[in-house]
């Protein structure tokens, strides 16, 4: 499974450096110089190249040459991206890693999003409520996006009071929602 760790934003300067919107908890490790990141296969940037009539193609992999943090974003120079026009053509490209290359968290109470997506969501009594569709990262707490059997979605704050247990081995998340939470 491919995990998104960043999204390339606008160019920074004229030498091919780009801003990257971070989508990982470990930006220092993911964006270290020498790291090779895959690009989202479906990314189709606008045509741009120094040669007229030859569209720029986003490479399947990009190697980080330099990375630095600046005003809450990461600025990255990728190998082979040497000018502002080529950097602009990368805008919107997702940077991904394979989930098999991501070490599991050391803390047993911490989970990666990809570990939770697809798990069954049940009450303490065993009533099936649906399955985890995705995780939304809100400022106050993470939210489990629950896909209900009837097709609706519900948001469940990922806090111990409401989510007392995550059973990865059993393929389920146990939730004890307060009355009305799933009806919102």
PDB file of C-alpha atoms in Angstrom:
ATOM      1  CA  UNK A   1       0.000   0.000   0.000  1.00  0.00           C
ATOM      2  CA  UNK A   2       1.309   3.435  -0.927  1.00  0.00           C
ATOM      3  CA  UNK A   3       1.332   6.045   1.864  1.00  0.00           C
ATOM      4  CA  UNK A   4       1.344   9.750   1.065  1.00  0.00           C
ATOM      5  CA  UNK A   5       4.114  11.573   2.975  1.00  0.00           C
ATOM      6  CA  UNK A   6       3.918  14.911   1.180  1.00  0.00           C
ATOM      7  CA  UNK A   7       2.473  16.980  -1.633  1.00  0.00           C
ATOM      8  CA  UNK A   8       4.653  19.214  -3.783  1.00  0.00           C
ATOM      9  CA  UNK A   9       3.563  22.841  -3.732  1.00  0.00           C
ATOM     10  CA  UNK A  10       4.849  25.911  -5.509  1.00  0.00           C
ATOM     11  CA  UNK A  11       8.437  26.519  -6.552  1.00  0.00           C
ATOM     12  CA  UNK A  12      10.699  28.446  -4.178  1.00  0.00           C
ATOM     13  CA  UNK A  13      13.270  30.547  -5.971  1.00  0.00           C
ATOM     14  CA  UNK A  14      14.661  29.985  -9.456  1.00  0.00           C
ATOM     15  CA  UNK A  15      16.918  26.934  -8.960  1.00  0.00           C
ATOM     16  CA  UNK A  16      14.259  24.196  -8.854  1.00  0.00           C
ATOM     17  CA  UNK A  17      13.555  24.096  -5.130  1.00  0.00           C
ATOM     18  CA  UNK A  18       9.913  23.374  -4.165  1.00  0.00           C
ATOM     19  CA  UNK A  19       7.730  23.678  -1.096  1.00  0.00           C
ATOM     20  CA  UNK A  20       6.304  20.434   0.252  1.00  0.00           C
ATOM     21  CA  UNK A  21       3.162  20.109   2.325  1.00  0.00           C
ATOM     22  CA  UNK A  22       4.113  17.551   4.986  1.00  0.00           C
ATOM     23  CA  UNK A  23       1.773  14.588   5.505  1.00  0.00           C
ATOM     24  CA  UNK A  24       3.891  12.497   7.837  1.00  0.00           C
ATOM     25  CA  UNK A  25       4.711  12.498  11.538  1.00  0.00           C
ATOM     26  CA  UNK A  26       8.412  12.027  10.783  1.00  0.00           C
ATOM     27  CA  UNK A  27       9.383  14.735   8.274  1.00  0.00           C
ATOM     28  CA  UNK A  28      13.071  14.750   9.288  1.00  0.00           C
ATOM     29  CA  UNK A  29      13.349  11.040   8.453  1.00  0.00           C
ATOM     30  CA  UNK A  30      11.135  11.024   5.346  1.00  0.00           C
ATOM     31  CA  UNK A  31      12.739  14.084   3.738  1.00  0.00           C
ATOM     32  CA  UNK A  32      16.395  13.444   4.570  1.00  0.00           C
ATOM     33  CA  UNK A  33      18.949  14.102   1.792  1.00  0.00           C
ATOM     34  CA  UNK A  34      19.551  10.962  -0.251  1.00  0.00           C
ATOM     35  CA  UNK A  35      16.014   9.645   0.301  1.00  0.00           C
ATOM     36  CA  UNK A  36      14.266   8.358  -2.817  1.00  0.00           C
ATOM     37  CA  UNK A  37      10.506   8.985  -2.885  1.00  0.00           C
ATOM     38  CA  UNK A  38       8.048   7.582  -5.385  1.00  0.00           C
ATOM     39  CA  UNK A  39       5.539   9.888  -7.024  1.00  0.00           C
ATOM     40  CA  UNK A  40       1.840   9.226  -7.267  1.00  0.00           C
ATOM     41  CA  UNK A  41       1.293   7.237 -10.465  1.00  0.00           C
ATOM     42  CA  UNK A  42      -1.717   9.287 -11.561  1.00  0.00           C
ATOM     43  CA  UNK A  43      -0.093  12.691 -11.142  1.00  0.00           C
ATOM     44  CA  UNK A  44      -0.373  14.637 -14.395  1.00  0.00           C
ATOM     45  CA  UNK A  45       1.258  18.049 -14.212  1.00  0.00           C
ATOM     46  CA  UNK A  46       0.739  20.765 -16.823  1.00  0.00           C
ATOM     47  CA  UNK A  47       2.980  20.424 -19.870  1.00  0.00           C
ATOM     48  CA  UNK A  48       6.242  22.314 -19.364  1.00  0.00           C
ATOM     49  CA  UNK A  49       9.740  21.932 -20.688  1.00  0.00           C
ATOM     50  CA  UNK A  50      12.494  23.926 -22.232  1.00  0.00           C
ATOM     51  CA  UNK A  51      11.807  22.256 -25.585  1.00  0.00           C
ATOM     52  CA  UNK A  52       8.614  23.374 -27.344  1.00  0.00           C
ATOM     53  CA  UNK A  53       6.149  20.559 -27.990  1.00  0.00           C
ATOM     54  CA  UNK A  54       7.781  18.134 -25.518  1.00  0.00           C
ATOM     55  CA  UNK A  55       5.699  17.773 -22.354  1.00  0.00           C
ATOM     56  CA  UNK A  56       7.441  17.305 -19.023  1.00  0.00           C
ATOM     57  CA  UNK A  57       6.733  13.935 -17.375  1.00  0.00           C
ATOM     58  CA  UNK A  58       6.914  13.568 -13.626  1.00  0.00           C
ATOM     59  CA  UNK A  59       9.594  10.977 -12.855  1.00  0.00           C
ATOM     60  CA  UNK A  60       8.429   7.800 -11.098  1.00  0.00           C
ATOM     61  CA  UNK A  61      10.964   8.553  -8.351  1.00  0.00           C
ATOM     62  CA  UNK A  62      12.574  11.707  -7.039  1.00  0.00           C
ATOM     63  CA  UNK A  63      15.798  11.817  -5.011  1.00  0.00           C
ATOM     64  CA  UNK A  64      16.125  14.464  -2.324  1.00  0.00           C
ATOM     65  CA  UNK A  65      19.374  16.414  -2.624  1.00  0.00           C
ATOM     66  CA  UNK A  66      18.658  19.058   0.012  1.00  0.00           C
ATOM     67  CA  UNK A  67      15.843  19.670   2.494  1.00  0.00           C
ATOM     68  CA  UNK A  68      15.289  22.444   5.002  1.00  0.00           C
ATOM     69  CA  UNK A  69      12.420  23.723   7.081  1.00  0.00           C
ATOM     70  CA  UNK A  70      11.124  27.233   6.446  1.00  0.00           C
ATOM     71  CA  UNK A  71       7.956  28.814   7.913  1.00  0.00           C
ATOM     72  CA  UNK A  72       6.175  25.515   8.631  1.00  0.00           C
ATOM     73  CA  UNK A  73       6.972  23.912   5.281  1.00  0.00           C
ATOM     74  CA  UNK A  74       9.776  21.824   3.943  1.00  0.00           C
ATOM     75  CA  UNK A  75      11.792  23.237   1.064  1.00  0.00           C
ATOM     76  CA  UNK A  76      13.297  20.479  -1.055  1.00  0.00           C
ATOM     77  CA  UNK A  77      15.738  20.361  -3.946  1.00  0.00           C
ATOM     78  CA  UNK A  78      15.313  17.159  -5.968  1.00  0.00           C
ATOM     79  CA  UNK A  79      18.000  15.700  -8.189  1.00  0.00           C
ATOM     80  CA  UNK A  80      17.497  16.693 -11.830  1.00  0.00           C
ATOM     81  CA  UNK A  81      15.032  19.511 -11.067  1.00  0.00           C
ATOM     82  CA  UNK A  82      17.219  22.499 -11.853  1.00  0.00           C
ATOM     83  CA  UNK A  83      14.925  25.388 -12.720  1.00  0.00           C
ATOM     84  CA  UNK A  84      11.694  27.077 -11.705  1.00  0.00           C
ATOM     85  CA  UNK A  85       9.719  25.886 -14.769  1.00  0.00           C
ATOM     86  CA  UNK A  86      10.475  22.225 -14.116  1.00  0.00           C
ATOM     87  CA  UNK A  87       9.719  22.720 -10.405  1.00  0.00           C
ATOM     88  CA  UNK A  88       6.379  24.315 -11.340  1.00  0.00           C
ATOM     89  CA  UNK A  89       5.515  21.235 -13.417  1.00  0.00           C
ATOM     90  CA  UNK A  90       5.835  19.107 -10.251  1.00  0.00           C
ATOM     91  CA  UNK A  91       3.182  21.145  -8.397  1.00  0.00           C
ATOM     92  CA  UNK A  92       0.458  18.921  -6.938  1.00  0.00           C
ATOM     93  CA  UNK A  93       2.484  15.713  -7.239  1.00  0.00           C
ATOM     94  CA  UNK A  94       2.059  13.394  -4.262  1.00  0.00           C
ATOM     95  CA  UNK A  95       5.167  11.864  -2.700  1.00  0.00           C
ATOM     96  CA  UNK A  96       4.609   8.312  -1.474  1.00  0.00           C
ATOM     97  CA  UNK A  97       6.372   5.471   0.317  1.00  0.00           C
ATOM     98  CA  UNK A  98       5.453   1.806   0.497  1.00  0.00           C
ATOM     99  CA  UNK A  99       3.799   0.861   3.818  1.00  0.00           C
ATOM    100  CA  UNK A 100       6.133  -2.160   3.998  1.00  0.00           C
ATOM    101  CA  UNK A 101       9.038   0.297   4.313  1.00  0.00           C
ATOM    102  CA  UNK A 102       7.477   2.025   7.335  1.00  0.00           C
ATOM    103  CA  UNK A 103       8.475   0.611  10.711  1.00  0.00           C
ATOM    104  CA  UNK A 104       5.617   0.028  13.157  1.00  0.00           C
ATOM    105  CA  UNK A 105       5.398   2.541  16.018  1.00  0.00           C
ATOM    106  CA  UNK A 106       7.261   1.680  19.227  1.00  0.00           C
ATOM    107  CA  UNK A 107       4.316   2.801  21.383  1.00  0.00           C
ATOM    108  CA  UNK A 108       1.534   0.154  21.479  1.00  0.00           C
ATOM    109  CA  UNK A 109      -1.015   2.987  21.802  1.00  0.00           C
ATOM    110  CA  UNK A 110       0.120   4.622  18.542  1.00  0.00           C
ATOM    111  CA  UNK A 111      -1.044   3.569  15.082  1.00  0.00           C
ATOM    112  CA  UNK A 112      -0.343   4.510  11.490  1.00  0.00           C
ATOM    113  CA  UNK A 113      -3.403   5.482   9.460  1.00  0.00           C
ATOM    114  CA  UNK A 114      -2.960   2.564   7.057  1.00  0.00           C
ATOM    115  CA  UNK A 115      -3.153   0.126   9.986  1.00  0.00           C
ATOM    116  CA  UNK A 116      -6.646   1.367  10.895  1.00  0.00           C
ATOM    117  CA  UNK A 117      -8.264   1.812   7.478  1.00  0.00           C
ATOM    118  CA  UNK A 118     -10.537  -1.123   6.683  1.00  0.00           C
ATOM    119  CA  UNK A 119     -10.874  -2.351  10.264  1.00  0.00           C
ATOM    120  CA  UNK A 120     -14.363  -3.278  11.486  1.00  0.00           C
ATOM    121  CA  UNK A 121     -15.856  -0.880  14.030  1.00  0.00           C
ATOM    122  CA  UNK A 122     -17.891  -2.554  16.768  1.00  0.00           C
ATOM    123  CA  UNK A 123     -19.435  -1.629  20.106  1.00  0.00           C
ATOM    124  CA  UNK A 124     -18.224  -3.253  23.349  1.00  0.00           C
ATOM    125  CA  UNK A 125     -21.231  -5.606  23.023  1.00  0.00           C
ATOM    126  CA  UNK A 126     -20.059  -6.691  19.548  1.00  0.00           C
ATOM    127  CA  UNK A 127     -22.623  -4.777  17.430  1.00  0.00           C
ATOM    128  CA  UNK A 128     -21.076  -3.936  14.061  1.00  0.00           C
ATOM    129  CA  UNK A 129     -21.258  -0.214  13.302  1.00  0.00           C
ATOM    130  CA  UNK A 130     -19.288  -0.169  10.034  1.00  0.00           C
ATOM    131  CA  UNK A 131     -15.633   0.115   9.064  1.00  0.00           C
ATOM    132  CA  UNK A 132     -12.890   2.718   9.202  1.00  0.00           C
ATOM    133  CA  UNK A 133     -12.822   4.523   5.844  1.00  0.00           C
ATOM    134  CA  UNK A 134      -9.995   6.958   6.678  1.00  0.00           C
ATOM    135  CA  UNK A 135      -8.475   9.066   9.433  1.00  0.00           C
ATOM    136  CA  UNK A 136      -8.951  12.843   9.464  1.00  0.00           C
ATOM    137  CA  UNK A 137      -6.338  14.771  11.415  1.00  0.00           C
ATOM    138  CA  UNK A 138      -8.134  17.651  13.131  1.00  0.00           C
ATOM    139  CA  UNK A 139      -6.413  20.191  15.406  1.00  0.00           C
ATOM    140  CA  UNK A 140      -8.048  18.944  18.626  1.00  0.00           C
ATOM    141  CA  UNK A 141      -7.970  15.192  17.959  1.00  0.00           C
ATOM    142  CA  UNK A 142      -7.820  12.688  15.149  1.00  0.00           C
ATOM    143  CA  UNK A 143     -11.171  11.510  13.802  1.00  0.00           C
ATOM    144  CA  UNK A 144     -12.059   8.028  12.613  1.00  0.00           C
ATOM    145  CA  UNK A 145     -14.240   8.359   9.534  1.00  0.00           C
ATOM    146  CA  UNK A 146     -16.709   5.515   9.902  1.00  0.00           C
ATOM    147  CA  UNK A 147     -18.392   4.099   6.788  1.00  0.00           C
ATOM    148  CA  UNK A 148     -21.809   2.980   8.033  1.00  0.00           C
ATOM    149  CA  UNK A 149     -23.547  -0.088   6.516  1.00  0.00           C
ATOM    150  CA  UNK A 150     -26.281   2.111   4.995  1.00  0.00           C
ATOM    151  CA  UNK A 151     -23.659   4.170   3.151  1.00  0.00           C
ATOM    152  CA  UNK A 152     -23.519   7.234   5.402  1.00  0.00           C
ATOM    153  CA  UNK A 153     -20.372   8.317   7.189  1.00  0.00           C
ATOM    154  CA  UNK A 154     -19.889   9.305  10.806  1.00  0.00           C
ATOM    155  CA  UNK A 155     -16.980  10.974  12.577  1.00  0.00           C
ATOM    156  CA  UNK A 156     -15.695   9.442  15.794  1.00  0.00           C
ATOM    157  CA  UNK A 157     -13.122  11.325  17.889  1.00  0.00           C
ATOM    158  CA  UNK A 158     -10.119   9.011  18.289  1.00  0.00           C
ATOM    159  CA  UNK A 159      -9.836   9.458  22.060  1.00  0.00           C
ATOM    160  CA  UNK A 160      -9.627   6.760  24.728  1.00  0.00           C
ATOM    161  CA  UNK A 161     -13.019   7.704  26.269  1.00  0.00           C
ATOM    162  CA  UNK A 162     -14.773   6.812  22.990  1.00  0.00           C
ATOM    163  CA  UNK A 163     -12.286   4.351  21.453  1.00  0.00           C
ATOM    164  CA  UNK A 164     -11.180   2.167  24.368  1.00  0.00           C
ATOM    165  CA  UNK A 165      -9.501  -0.539  22.261  1.00  0.00           C
ATOM    166  CA  UNK A 166      -7.851  -1.095  18.902  1.00  0.00           C
ATOM    167  CA  UNK A 167      -7.397  -4.780  18.138  1.00  0.00           C
ATOM    168  CA  UNK A 168      -5.159  -4.947  15.074  1.00  0.00           C
ATOM    169  CA  UNK A 169      -4.767  -8.722  15.284  1.00  0.00           C
ATOM    170  CA  UNK A 170      -8.551  -9.155  15.475  1.00  0.00           C
ATOM    171  CA  UNK A 171      -9.166  -6.608  12.716  1.00  0.00           C
ATOM    172  CA  UNK A 172     -11.454  -4.381  14.759  1.00  0.00           C
ATOM    173  CA  UNK A 173     -11.778  -1.101  16.586  1.00  0.00           C
ATOM    174  CA  UNK A 174     -14.024  -1.075  19.635  1.00  0.00           C
ATOM    175  CA  UNK A 175     -15.931   2.169  20.146  1.00  0.00           C
ATOM    176  CA  UNK A 176     -18.300   3.234  22.896  1.00  0.00           C
ATOM    177  CA  UNK A 177     -19.985   6.285  21.327  1.00  0.00           C
ATOM    178  CA  UNK A 178     -22.085   8.642  23.402  1.00  0.00           C
ATOM    179  CA  UNK A 179     -25.787   8.745  22.512  1.00  0.00           C
ATOM    180  CA  UNK A 180     -26.412  10.585  19.252  1.00  0.00           C
ATOM    181  CA  UNK A 181     -22.804  10.693  18.034  1.00  0.00           C
ATOM    182  CA  UNK A 182     -23.456   8.401  15.073  1.00  0.00           C
ATOM    183  CA  UNK A 183     -26.639  10.307  14.137  1.00  0.00           C
ATOM    184  CA  UNK A 184     -24.871  13.605  13.403  1.00  0.00           C
TER     185      UNK A 184
END
